[in-house]
Amino acid sequence: MAQPIVLSCFQTRPLVQAREAGKATAAISPDLGLTVVEVALDPVGVRFPGGEALPWDAVEAISAAENACFAVEGGAARKIQVFSEFTNRVYSLMPTGGAPTMLVSGIPMHRIKGTDPHRDTLEKVKAVRPVVGRVLDTATGLGYTAIEAAKTADLVVTVELDPAALDIARANPWSRALFGNPKIEQRIGDTADVIEEFEDETFHRILHDPPAFSLAGHLYGGDFYRQLHRVLRRGGRLFHYVGDPASKSGRSVTAGVARRLQEAGFKRVVRAPRAFGVVAYK
Ligand SMILES: C[S@@+](CC[C@H](N)C(=O)[O-])C[C@H]1O[C@@H](n2cnc3c(N)ncnc32)[C@H](O)[C@@H]1O
């Protein structure tokens, strides 16, 4: 089956310019920058190679929306956004020049200032390289850390609290491998509950990329850290995203995180400033 077309202002603004310049065709990415196709610029709108069409008013509406991505369906553009009755939060896909991020109640789930979600993901995963054996990814989100870890690991178990977040991931071309890679096993639930199901020393690596402290404080607490320590193998490593180490709040949260990880049994906790987090060793 053909992949759905997903567009943001980064793709459509050049189309508007090409039309204004009198061009009859233009190159555009139908999947937020992953691939490129040639489209026809008709008087009524844009026509994609598969026959899908989008009128100019829809193209202009996408171009005006800086913080949203759109799925093209039945000749119209639908904003990729879900309200979760489970958490009472709004989830949406926010474009960047590269991989999009997910907004949860307006808060981006990846770094976008001075970097992009893809580079942000590479830094997080690199902090515990080599990423080998079994990996626990505590917070799926768009699946970027799970997808990156699965490139070298044997198995990645990834846990997401809110099915609405996975609805957004399903609509995101950059998250496709989350749903197609047999090395990635998805679980739904609070990671603080799901982790209790794992045997001691199950994982060689843990990637802990939780939402901000204000959204999920228990994922920064001693009880959860003792579980992380329990399920990690001796010699294993944990990456814990914390936030900008140069900011006042980042500094104080990092100090508390490092102290509680040590109290939970991790023998060494090292700052990983490029990845905005810490690495803990068992
Ligand atoms: C910062 S994002 C993770 C980004 C992810 N590492 C990626 O690469 O796309 C945090 C995610 O954790 C989810 N979440 C929040 N609380 C959670 C919990 N208690 N257990 C599991 N997931 C949770 C949020 O819905 C959100 O999707």
mmCIF file of C-alpha atoms and ligand atoms in Angstrom:
data_model
loop_
_atom_site.group_PDB
_atom_site.id
_atom_site.type_symbol
_atom_site.label_atom_id
_atom_site.label_comp_id
_atom_site.label_asym_id
_atom_site.label_seq_id
_atom_site.Cartn_x
_atom_site.Cartn_y
_atom_site.Cartn_z
ATOM 1 C CA MET A 1 0.000 0.000 0.000
ATOM 2 C CA ALA A 2 1.252 3.515 -0.806
ATOM 3 C CA GLN A 3 2.394 5.497 2.224
ATOM 4 C CA PRO A 4 0.153 8.417 3.240
ATOM 5 C CA ILE A 5 1.312 11.899 2.269
ATOM 6 C CA VAL A 6 2.368 14.026 5.253
ATOM 7 C CA LEU A 7 3.256 17.693 4.796
ATOM 8 C CA SER A 8 4.284 20.741 6.790
ATOM 9 C CA CYS A 9 5.085 24.345 5.948
ATOM 10 C CA PHE A 10 8.681 23.269 5.210
ATOM 11 C CA GLN A 11 7.389 21.294 2.206
ATOM 12 C CA THR A 12 4.526 23.522 1.012
ATOM 13 C CA ARG A 13 6.109 26.999 1.112
ATOM 14 C CA PRO A 14 8.432 26.205 -1.823
ATOM 15 C CA LEU A 15 5.348 25.003 -3.762
ATOM 16 C CA VAL A 16 3.626 28.347 -3.311
ATOM 17 C CA GLN A 17 6.822 30.089 -4.486
ATOM 18 C CA ALA A 18 7.102 27.764 -7.507
ATOM 19 C CA ARG A 19 3.497 28.532 -8.462
ATOM 20 C CA GLU A 20 4.118 32.268 -8.124
ATOM 21 C CA ALA A 21 7.167 31.859 -10.380
ATOM 22 C CA GLY A 22 4.891 30.293 -13.015
ATOM 23 C CA LYS A 23 6.341 26.766 -12.786
ATOM 24 C CA ALA A 24 4.213 23.785 -13.906
ATOM 25 C CA THR A 25 5.963 21.199 -11.712
ATOM 26 C CA ALA A 26 8.011 21.159 -8.517
ATOM 27 C CA ALA A 27 9.968 18.745 -6.333
ATOM 28 C CA ILE A 28 8.479 18.118 -2.896
ATOM 29 C CA SER A 29 8.892 15.634 -0.087
ATOM 30 C CA PRO A 30 5.643 13.730 0.584
ATOM 31 C CA ASP A 31 6.980 12.451 3.946
ATOM 32 C CA LEU A 32 8.483 15.363 5.917
ATOM 33 C CA GLY A 33 11.830 15.276 4.172
ATOM 34 C CA LEU A 34 12.566 11.562 3.858
ATOM 35 C CA THR A 35 12.009 11.241 0.084
ATOM 36 C CA VAL A 36 11.297 13.568 -2.844
ATOM 37 C CA VAL A 37 8.721 13.352 -5.658
ATOM 38 C CA GLU A 38 7.754 15.589 -8.576
ATOM 39 C CA VAL A 39 4.271 17.138 -8.367
ATOM 40 C CA ALA A 40 2.165 18.964 -10.964
ATOM 41 C CA LEU A 41 1.164 22.539 -10.099
ATOM 42 C CA ASP A 42 -2.328 22.718 -11.619
ATOM 43 C CA PRO A 43 -4.544 25.838 -11.643
ATOM 44 C CA VAL A 44 -6.708 24.271 -8.882
ATOM 45 C CA GLY A 45 -3.991 22.740 -6.765
ATOM 46 C CA VAL A 46 -1.080 20.323 -6.444
ATOM 47 C CA ARG A 47 -1.245 16.811 -7.968
ATOM 48 C CA PHE A 48 0.955 14.017 -6.604
ATOM 49 C CA PRO A 49 2.280 11.120 -8.732
ATOM 50 C CA GLY A 50 -0.190 8.667 -7.118
ATOM 51 C CA GLY A 51 -3.141 10.883 -8.197
ATOM 52 C CA GLU A 52 -3.816 12.527 -4.811
ATOM 53 C CA ALA A 53 -4.618 16.232 -5.139
ATOM 54 C CA LEU A 54 -4.625 19.152 -2.736
ATOM 55 C CA PRO A 55 -6.300 22.489 -3.547
ATOM 56 C CA TRP A 56 -4.253 25.678 -3.235
ATOM 57 C CA ASP A 57 -6.217 26.968 -0.235
ATOM 58 C CA ALA A 58 -5.190 23.815 1.697
ATOM 59 C CA VAL A 59 -1.567 24.238 0.564
ATOM 60 C CA GLU A 60 -1.683 27.848 1.803
ATOM 61 C CA ALA A 61 -3.227 26.811 5.140
ATOM 62 C CA ILE A 62 -0.377 24.302 5.696
ATOM 63 C CA SER A 63 2.172 26.983 4.754
ATOM 64 C CA ALA A 64 0.743 29.286 7.430
ATOM 65 C CA ALA A 65 0.869 26.647 10.205
ATOM 66 C CA GLU A 66 4.371 26.767 11.707
ATOM 67 C CA ASN A 67 3.737 24.209 14.454
ATOM 68 C CA ALA A 68 1.652 21.549 12.737
ATOM 69 C CA CYS A 69 1.969 18.662 10.301
ATOM 70 C CA PHE A 70 -0.889 17.491 8.073
ATOM 71 C CA ALA A 71 -1.978 14.184 6.551
ATOM 72 C CA VAL A 72 -3.385 14.473 3.019
ATOM 73 C CA GLU A 73 -6.597 12.447 2.829
ATOM 74 C CA GLY A 74 -9.364 12.539 0.228
ATOM 75 C CA GLY A 75 -8.173 15.809 -1.282
ATOM 76 C CA ALA A 76 -8.015 17.620 2.074
ATOM 77 C CA ALA A 77 -5.374 18.245 4.745
ATOM 78 C CA ARG A 78 -6.026 16.926 8.277
ATOM 79 C CA LYS A 79 -3.968 18.321 11.149
ATOM 80 C CA ILE A 80 -2.098 15.519 12.948
ATOM 81 C CA GLN A 81 -3.393 16.076 16.455
ATOM 82 C CA VAL A 82 -5.092 13.863 19.058
ATOM 83 C CA PHE A 83 -6.791 14.723 22.336
ATOM 84 C CA SER A 84 -6.258 12.003 24.923
ATOM 85 C CA GLU A 85 -9.171 11.440 27.285
ATOM 86 C CA PHE A 86 -6.832 9.186 29.236
ATOM 87 C CA THR A 87 -4.346 11.897 30.190
ATOM 88 C CA ASN A 88 -6.391 14.996 29.198
ATOM 89 C CA ARG A 89 -3.484 16.100 27.045
ATOM 90 C CA VAL A 90 -3.288 17.198 23.427
ATOM 91 C CA TYR A 91 -0.666 15.422 21.309
ATOM 92 C CA SER A 92 0.459 16.763 17.954
ATOM 93 C CA LEU A 93 3.291 16.527 15.452
ATOM 94 C CA MET A 94 5.476 19.623 15.151
ATOM 95 C CA PRO A 95 7.688 20.038 12.083
ATOM 96 C CA THR A 96 11.344 21.037 12.011
ATOM 97 C CA GLY A 97 13.682 21.224 9.018
ATOM 98 C CA GLY A 98 14.314 17.488 9.646
ATOM 99 C CA ALA A 99 12.565 14.939 11.852
ATOM 100 C CA PRO A 100 9.431 16.307 13.551
ATOM 101 C CA THR A 101 8.940 16.334 17.297
ATOM 102 C CA MET A 102 5.803 15.564 19.281
ATOM 103 C CA LEU A 103 4.121 18.301 21.290
ATOM 104 C CA VAL A 104 2.425 17.136 24.494
ATOM 105 C CA SER A 105 0.192 19.969 25.673
ATOM 106 C CA GLY A 106 2.460 22.335 23.757
ATOM 107 C CA ILE A 107 5.758 20.973 25.181
ATOM 108 C CA PRO A 108 8.217 19.523 22.625
ATOM 109 C CA MET A 109 9.407 15.989 23.473
ATOM 110 C CA HIS A 110 12.799 16.452 21.786
ATOM 111 C CA ARG A 111 15.398 19.185 21.658
ATOM 112 C CA ILE A 112 14.786 21.608 18.795
ATOM 113 C CA LYS A 113 16.870 24.676 19.766
ATOM 114 C CA GLY A 114 20.302 24.567 18.110
ATOM 115 C CA THR A 115 19.723 20.931 17.112
ATOM 116 C CA ASP A 116 16.913 18.736 15.793
ATOM 117 C CA PRO A 117 15.110 15.636 17.082
ATOM 118 C CA HIS A 118 17.266 13.276 14.998
ATOM 119 C CA ARG A 119 20.588 14.679 16.243
ATOM 120 C CA ASP A 120 19.127 14.822 19.759
ATOM 121 C CA THR A 121 18.302 11.094 19.510
ATOM 122 C CA LEU A 122 21.796 10.206 18.237
ATOM 123 C CA GLU A 123 23.363 11.979 21.250
ATOM 124 C CA LYS A 124 21.113 10.117 23.710
ATOM 125 C CA VAL A 125 21.861 6.706 22.237
ATOM 126 C CA LYS A 126 25.575 7.467 21.761
ATOM 127 C CA ALA A 127 25.863 8.220 25.485
ATOM 128 C CA VAL A 128 25.582 4.465 26.266
ATOM 129 C CA ARG A 129 27.290 2.991 23.213
ATOM 130 C CA PRO A 130 27.927 0.296 22.278
ATOM 131 C CA VAL A 131 24.189 -0.333 22.394
ATOM 132 C CA VAL A 132 24.106 -4.117 22.517
ATOM 133 C CA GLY A 133 22.000 -6.970 23.863
ATOM 134 C CA ARG A 134 18.571 -6.229 25.330
ATOM 135 C CA VAL A 135 17.557 -2.573 25.692
ATOM 136 C CA LEU A 136 14.770 -1.046 27.752
ATOM 137 C CA ASP A 137 13.411 2.229 26.333
ATOM 138 C CA THR A 138 11.236 3.592 29.144
ATOM 139 C CA ALA A 139 9.203 6.158 27.163
ATOM 140 C CA THR A 140 8.372 5.429 23.519
ATOM 141 C CA GLY A 141 7.117 8.825 22.307
ATOM 142 C CA LEU A 142 7.790 8.934 18.567
ATOM 143 C CA GLY A 143 10.005 5.869 18.917
ATOM 144 C CA TYR A 144 13.195 7.594 17.790
ATOM 145 C CA THR A 145 15.383 6.242 20.616
ATOM 146 C CA ALA A 146 13.884 2.745 20.186
ATOM 147 C CA ILE A 147 14.459 2.816 16.413
ATOM 148 C CA GLU A 148 18.060 4.036 16.795
ATOM 149 C CA ALA A 149 18.865 1.496 19.538
ATOM 150 C CA ALA A 150 17.386 -1.354 17.470
ATOM 151 C CA LYS A 151 20.020 -0.714 14.778
ATOM 152 C CA THR A 152 22.662 -2.396 16.971
ATOM 153 C CA ALA A 153 20.789 -4.112 19.846
ATOM 154 C CA ASP A 154 19.264 -7.623 19.784
ATOM 155 C CA LEU A 155 15.932 -6.479 21.221
ATOM 156 C CA VAL A 156 14.385 -3.190 22.338
ATOM 157 C CA VAL A 157 11.423 -3.199 24.722
ATOM 158 C CA THR A 158 9.736 0.213 24.628
ATOM 159 C CA VAL A 159 6.963 1.408 26.952
ATOM 160 C CA GLU A 160 4.404 4.161 26.309
ATOM 161 C CA LEU A 161 1.783 5.373 28.765
ATOM 162 C CA ASP A 162 -0.654 6.955 26.354
ATOM 163 C CA PRO A 163 -2.012 5.256 23.203
ATOM 164 C CA ALA A 164 -2.633 8.777 21.832
ATOM 165 C CA ALA A 165 1.146 9.280 21.629
ATOM 166 C CA LEU A 166 1.350 6.143 19.484
ATOM 167 C CA ASP A 167 -1.435 7.472 17.233
ATOM 168 C CA ILE A 168 0.822 10.449 16.548
ATOM 169 C CA ALA A 169 3.811 8.141 15.969
ATOM 170 C CA ARG A 170 1.716 6.057 13.537
ATOM 171 C CA ALA A 171 1.038 9.206 11.478
ATOM 172 C CA ASN A 172 4.737 10.181 11.468
ATOM 173 C CA PRO A 173 6.812 8.969 8.495
ATOM 174 C CA TRP A 174 9.977 9.183 10.645
ATOM 175 C CA SER A 175 8.485 6.663 13.131
ATOM 176 C CA ARG A 176 7.693 3.901 10.602
ATOM 177 C CA ALA A 177 10.321 1.474 11.881
ATOM 178 C CA LEU A 178 8.656 1.527 15.307
ATOM 179 C CA PHE A 179 5.817 -0.447 13.757
ATOM 180 C CA GLY A 180 7.808 -2.542 11.313
ATOM 181 C CA ASN A 181 10.981 -3.625 13.085
ATOM 182 C CA PRO A 182 10.681 -7.126 14.632
ATOM 183 C CA LYS A 183 13.488 -6.223 17.078
ATOM 184 C CA ILE A 184 11.199 -3.626 18.724
ATOM 185 C CA GLU A 185 8.622 -4.870 21.237
ATOM 186 C CA GLN A 186 6.004 -2.305 22.311
ATOM 187 C CA ARG A 187 4.272 -2.216 25.686
ATOM 188 C CA ILE A 188 1.478 0.116 26.777
ATOM 189 C CA GLY A 189 1.326 1.230 30.386
ATOM 190 C CA ASP A 190 3.017 3.297 33.045
ATOM 191 C CA THR A 191 6.666 2.357 32.759
ATOM 192 C CA ALA A 192 6.857 2.432 36.591
ATOM 193 C CA ASP A 193 4.320 -0.468 36.633
ATOM 194 C CA VAL A 194 5.533 -2.336 33.550
ATOM 195 C CA ILE A 195 9.117 -2.442 34.861
ATOM 196 C CA GLU A 196 7.997 -4.599 37.819
ATOM 197 C CA GLU A 197 7.222 -7.427 35.348
ATOM 198 C CA PHE A 198 10.854 -7.803 34.262
ATOM 199 C CA GLU A 199 13.260 -10.264 35.918
ATOM 200 C CA ASP A 200 16.340 -8.911 37.684
ATOM 201 C CA GLU A 201 19.228 -8.089 35.315
ATOM 202 C CA THR A 202 17.132 -8.395 32.108
ATOM 203 C CA PHE A 203 18.646 -5.453 30.215
ATOM 204 C CA HIS A 204 22.157 -4.538 29.020
ATOM 205 C CA ARG A 205 21.209 -0.912 28.351
ATOM 206 C CA ILE A 206 18.401 1.372 29.492
ATOM 207 C CA LEU A 207 17.349 4.579 27.732
ATOM 208 C CA HIS A 208 15.295 6.711 30.092
ATOM 209 C CA ASP A 209 13.895 9.720 28.226
ATOM 210 C CA PRO A 210 10.910 10.758 30.353
ATOM 211 C CA PRO A 211 8.745 13.844 29.961
ATOM 212 C CA ALA A 212 9.752 16.888 32.041
ATOM 213 C CA PHE A 213 9.812 16.473 35.822
ATOM 214 C CA SER A 214 6.599 18.553 36.054
ATOM 215 C CA LEU A 215 4.724 16.059 33.819
ATOM 216 C CA ALA A 216 5.998 12.757 35.306
ATOM 217 C CA GLY A 217 7.755 13.342 38.650
ATOM 218 C CA HIS A 218 7.589 9.672 39.696
ATOM 219 C CA LEU A 219 9.915 8.765 36.808
ATOM 220 C CA TYR A 220 12.601 10.853 38.583
ATOM 221 C CA GLY A 221 12.094 9.242 42.018
ATOM 222 C CA GLY A 222 14.070 6.797 44.149
ATOM 223 C CA ASP A 223 11.506 3.959 43.871
ATOM 224 C CA PHE A 224 11.643 3.994 40.075
ATOM 225 C CA TYR A 225 15.450 4.316 40.073
ATOM 226 C CA ARG A 226 15.711 1.185 42.300
ATOM 227 C CA GLN A 227 13.660 -0.687 39.660
ATOM 228 C CA LEU A 228 15.939 0.616 36.880
ATOM 229 C CA HIS A 229 18.920 -0.631 38.887
ATOM 230 C CA ARG A 230 17.288 -4.028 39.523
ATOM 231 C CA VAL A 231 16.466 -4.780 35.858
ATOM 232 C CA LEU A 232 19.874 -3.604 34.570
ATOM 233 C CA ARG A 233 22.620 -6.229 34.277
ATOM 234 C CA ARG A 234 25.872 -5.892 36.168
ATOM 235 C CA GLY A 235 28.164 -3.918 33.836
ATOM 236 C CA GLY A 236 25.111 -2.364 32.153
ATOM 237 C CA ARG A 237 24.533 1.346 31.519
ATOM 238 C CA LEU A 238 21.597 3.688 31.884
ATOM 239 C CA PHE A 239 21.158 6.969 29.994
ATOM 240 C CA HIS A 240 18.786 9.362 31.766
ATOM 241 C CA TYR A 241 17.700 12.504 29.887
ATOM 242 C CA VAL A 242 17.335 15.401 32.319
ATOM 243 C CA GLY A 243 17.391 18.731 30.433
ATOM 244 C CA ASP A 244 19.717 21.595 29.662
ATOM 245 C CA PRO A 245 22.596 21.343 32.162
ATOM 246 C CA ALA A 246 23.305 25.068 31.643
ATOM 247 C CA SER A 247 19.840 26.139 32.792
ATOM 248 C CA LYS A 248 19.067 26.788 36.465
ATOM 249 C CA SER A 249 16.336 24.139 36.614
ATOM 250 C CA GLY A 250 18.446 21.644 34.588
ATOM 251 C CA ARG A 251 21.348 22.070 37.015
ATOM 252 C CA SER A 252 19.264 21.474 40.112
ATOM 253 C CA VAL A 253 17.287 18.549 38.628
ATOM 254 C CA THR A 254 20.557 16.952 37.429
ATOM 255 C CA ALA A 255 22.120 17.169 40.894
ATOM 256 C CA GLY A 256 19.053 15.514 42.499
ATOM 257 C CA VAL A 257 18.877 12.833 39.785
ATOM 258 C CA ALA A 258 22.574 11.941 40.223
ATOM 259 C CA ARG A 259 22.218 11.719 44.003
ATOM 260 C CA ARG A 260 19.092 9.527 43.884
ATOM 261 C CA LEU A 261 20.606 7.227 41.230
ATOM 262 C CA GLN A 262 23.590 6.654 43.509
ATOM 263 C CA GLU A 263 21.306 6.039 46.481
ATOM 264 C CA ALA A 264 19.431 3.503 44.298
ATOM 265 C CA GLY A 265 22.680 1.519 43.895
ATOM 266 C CA PHE A 266 24.334 2.804 40.695
ATOM 267 C CA LYS A 267 28.052 2.762 41.402
ATOM 268 C CA ARG A 268 29.003 5.661 39.135
ATOM 269 C CA VAL A 269 26.957 8.522 37.669
ATOM 270 C CA VAL A 270 28.602 10.671 35.008
ATOM 271 C CA ARG A 271 27.242 13.837 33.402
ATOM 272 C CA ALA A 272 26.597 13.584 29.645
ATOM 273 C CA PRO A 273 26.168 17.302 28.786
ATOM 274 C CA ARG A 274 26.003 16.833 24.983
ATOM 275 C CA ALA A 275 22.997 14.557 25.493
ATOM 276 C CA PHE A 276 21.494 16.799 28.221
ATOM 277 C CA GLY A 277 21.541 13.935 30.711
ATOM 278 C CA VAL A 278 23.565 11.555 32.844
ATOM 279 C CA VAL A 279 24.938 8.045 32.367
ATOM 280 C CA ALA A 280 24.745 5.669 35.328
ATOM 281 C CA TYR A 281 26.804 2.458 35.595
ATOM 282 C CA LYS A 282 25.899 -0.698 37.510
HETATM 283 C C1 LIG B 1 10.281 12.705 25.856
HETATM 284 S S1 LIG B 1 9.052 11.642 25.187
HETATM 285 C C2 LIG B 1 10.003 10.266 24.692
HETATM 286 C C3 LIG B 1 10.654 10.480 23.365
HETATM 287 C C4 LIG B 1 11.225 9.209 22.779
HETATM 288 N N1 LIG B 1 12.415 8.793 23.479
HETATM 289 C C5 LIG B 1 11.506 9.380 21.309
HETATM 290 O O1 LIG B 1 12.621 9.086 20.897
HETATM 291 O O2 LIG B 1 10.632 9.814 20.545
HETATM 292 C C6 LIG B 1 8.220 11.042 26.598
HETATM 293 C C7 LIG B 1 7.083 10.056 26.313
HETATM 294 O O3 LIG B 1 6.783 9.401 27.549
HETATM 295 C C8 LIG B 1 5.401 9.161 27.621
HETATM 296 N N2 LIG B 1 5.098 8.952 29.040
HETATM 297 C C9 LIG B 1 4.716 9.850 29.974
HETATM 298 N N3 LIG B 1 4.584 9.269 31.168
HETATM 299 C C10 LIG B 1 4.900 7.958 31.002
HETATM 300 C C11 LIG B 1 4.931 6.825 31.857
HETATM 301 N N4 LIG B 1 4.636 6.965 33.136
HETATM 302 N N5 LIG B 1 5.262 5.621 31.349
HETATM 303 C C12 LIG B 1 5.571 5.506 30.031
HETATM 304 N N6 LIG B 1 5.563 6.541 29.170
HETATM 305 C C13 LIG B 1 5.233 7.746 29.636
HETATM 306 C C14 LIG B 1 4.795 10.407 26.994
HETATM 307 O O4 LIG B 1 3.462 10.132 26.559
HETATM 308 C C15 LIG B 1 5.771 10.663 25.849
HETATM 309 O O5 LIG B 1 5.340 10.007 24.697
#
